Short mmCIF file of C-alpha atoms in Angstrom, two decimals:
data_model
loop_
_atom_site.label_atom_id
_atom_site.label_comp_id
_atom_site.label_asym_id
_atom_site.label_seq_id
_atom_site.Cartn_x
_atom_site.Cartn_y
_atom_site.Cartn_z
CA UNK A 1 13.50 20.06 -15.96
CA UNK A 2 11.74 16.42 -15.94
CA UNK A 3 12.61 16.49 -11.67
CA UNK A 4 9.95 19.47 -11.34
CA UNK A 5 7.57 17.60 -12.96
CA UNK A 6 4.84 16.11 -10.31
CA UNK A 7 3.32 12.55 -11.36
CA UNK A 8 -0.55 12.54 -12.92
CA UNK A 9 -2.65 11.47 -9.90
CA UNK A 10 -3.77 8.68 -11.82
CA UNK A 11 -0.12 7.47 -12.55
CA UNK A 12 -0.21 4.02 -9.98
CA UNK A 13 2.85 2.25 -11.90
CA UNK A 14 4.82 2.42 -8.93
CA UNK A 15 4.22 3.18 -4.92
CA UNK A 16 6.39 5.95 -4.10
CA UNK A 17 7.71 5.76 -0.80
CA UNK A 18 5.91 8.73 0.21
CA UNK A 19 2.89 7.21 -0.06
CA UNK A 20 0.68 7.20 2.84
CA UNK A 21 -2.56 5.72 1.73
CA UNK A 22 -3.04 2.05 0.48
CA UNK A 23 -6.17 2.31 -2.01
CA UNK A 24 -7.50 -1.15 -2.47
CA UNK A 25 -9.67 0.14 -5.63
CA UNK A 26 -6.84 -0.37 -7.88
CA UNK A 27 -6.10 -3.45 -8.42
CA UNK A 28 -2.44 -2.58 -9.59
CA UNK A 29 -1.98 -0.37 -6.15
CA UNK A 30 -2.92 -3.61 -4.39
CA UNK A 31 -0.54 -5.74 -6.63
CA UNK A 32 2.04 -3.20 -5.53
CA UNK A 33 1.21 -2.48 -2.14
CA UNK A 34 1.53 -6.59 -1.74
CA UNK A 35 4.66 -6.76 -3.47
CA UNK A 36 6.03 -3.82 -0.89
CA UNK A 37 4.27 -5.33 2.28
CA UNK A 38 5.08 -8.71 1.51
CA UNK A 39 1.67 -10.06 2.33
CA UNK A 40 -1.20 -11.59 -0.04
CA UNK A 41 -4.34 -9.48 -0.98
CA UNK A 42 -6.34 -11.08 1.62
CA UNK A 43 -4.09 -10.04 4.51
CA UNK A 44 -3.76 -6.35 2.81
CA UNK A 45 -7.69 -6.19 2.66
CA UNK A 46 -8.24 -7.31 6.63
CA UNK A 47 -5.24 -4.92 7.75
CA UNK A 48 -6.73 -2.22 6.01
CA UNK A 49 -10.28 -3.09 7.64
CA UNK A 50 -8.32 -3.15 11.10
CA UNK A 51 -6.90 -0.22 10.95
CA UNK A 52 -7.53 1.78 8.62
CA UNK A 53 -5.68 2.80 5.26
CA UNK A 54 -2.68 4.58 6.67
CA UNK A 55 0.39 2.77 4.86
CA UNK A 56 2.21 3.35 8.75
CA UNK A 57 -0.51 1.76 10.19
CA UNK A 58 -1.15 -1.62 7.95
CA UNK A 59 2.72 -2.03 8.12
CA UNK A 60 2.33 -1.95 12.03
CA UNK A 61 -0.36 -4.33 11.63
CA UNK A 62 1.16 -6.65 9.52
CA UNK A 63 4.47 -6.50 11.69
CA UNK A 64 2.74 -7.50 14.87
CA UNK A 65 0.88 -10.13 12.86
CA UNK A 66 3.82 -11.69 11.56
CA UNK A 67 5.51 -11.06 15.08
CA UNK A 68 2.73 -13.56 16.19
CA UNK A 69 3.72 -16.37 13.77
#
């Protein structure tokens, strides 16, 4: 059935919600990952330079950045 079919590791149309890794090498993951995080590429890039590229860990970031506002 289609369900037990895994997605092509270059498929990046959409950010699954088990995704644990932002990739800023794609530009479409980035797109994405923005769209999800709600922040602008800029902010994605220094998050991901702060803490590393754990999805858990940017969206801490970005939390306690916009906590700060």
């Amino acid at each position: 059935s289609q369900a037990d079919v895994e997605p092509m590791p270059d498929e990046t149309s959409k950010i699954g919600r088990d995704s644990k890794f932002i990739s800023l090498e794609q530009e479409d993951q980035v797109r994405d990952w923005t769209k999800t995080l709600g922040c602008s590429k800029d902010q994605l890039r220094i998050a991901v330079k702060a803490v590393g590229n754990s999805a858990d860990a940017v969206r801490k970031y970005l939390s306690i950045l916009g906590s700060r506002k």
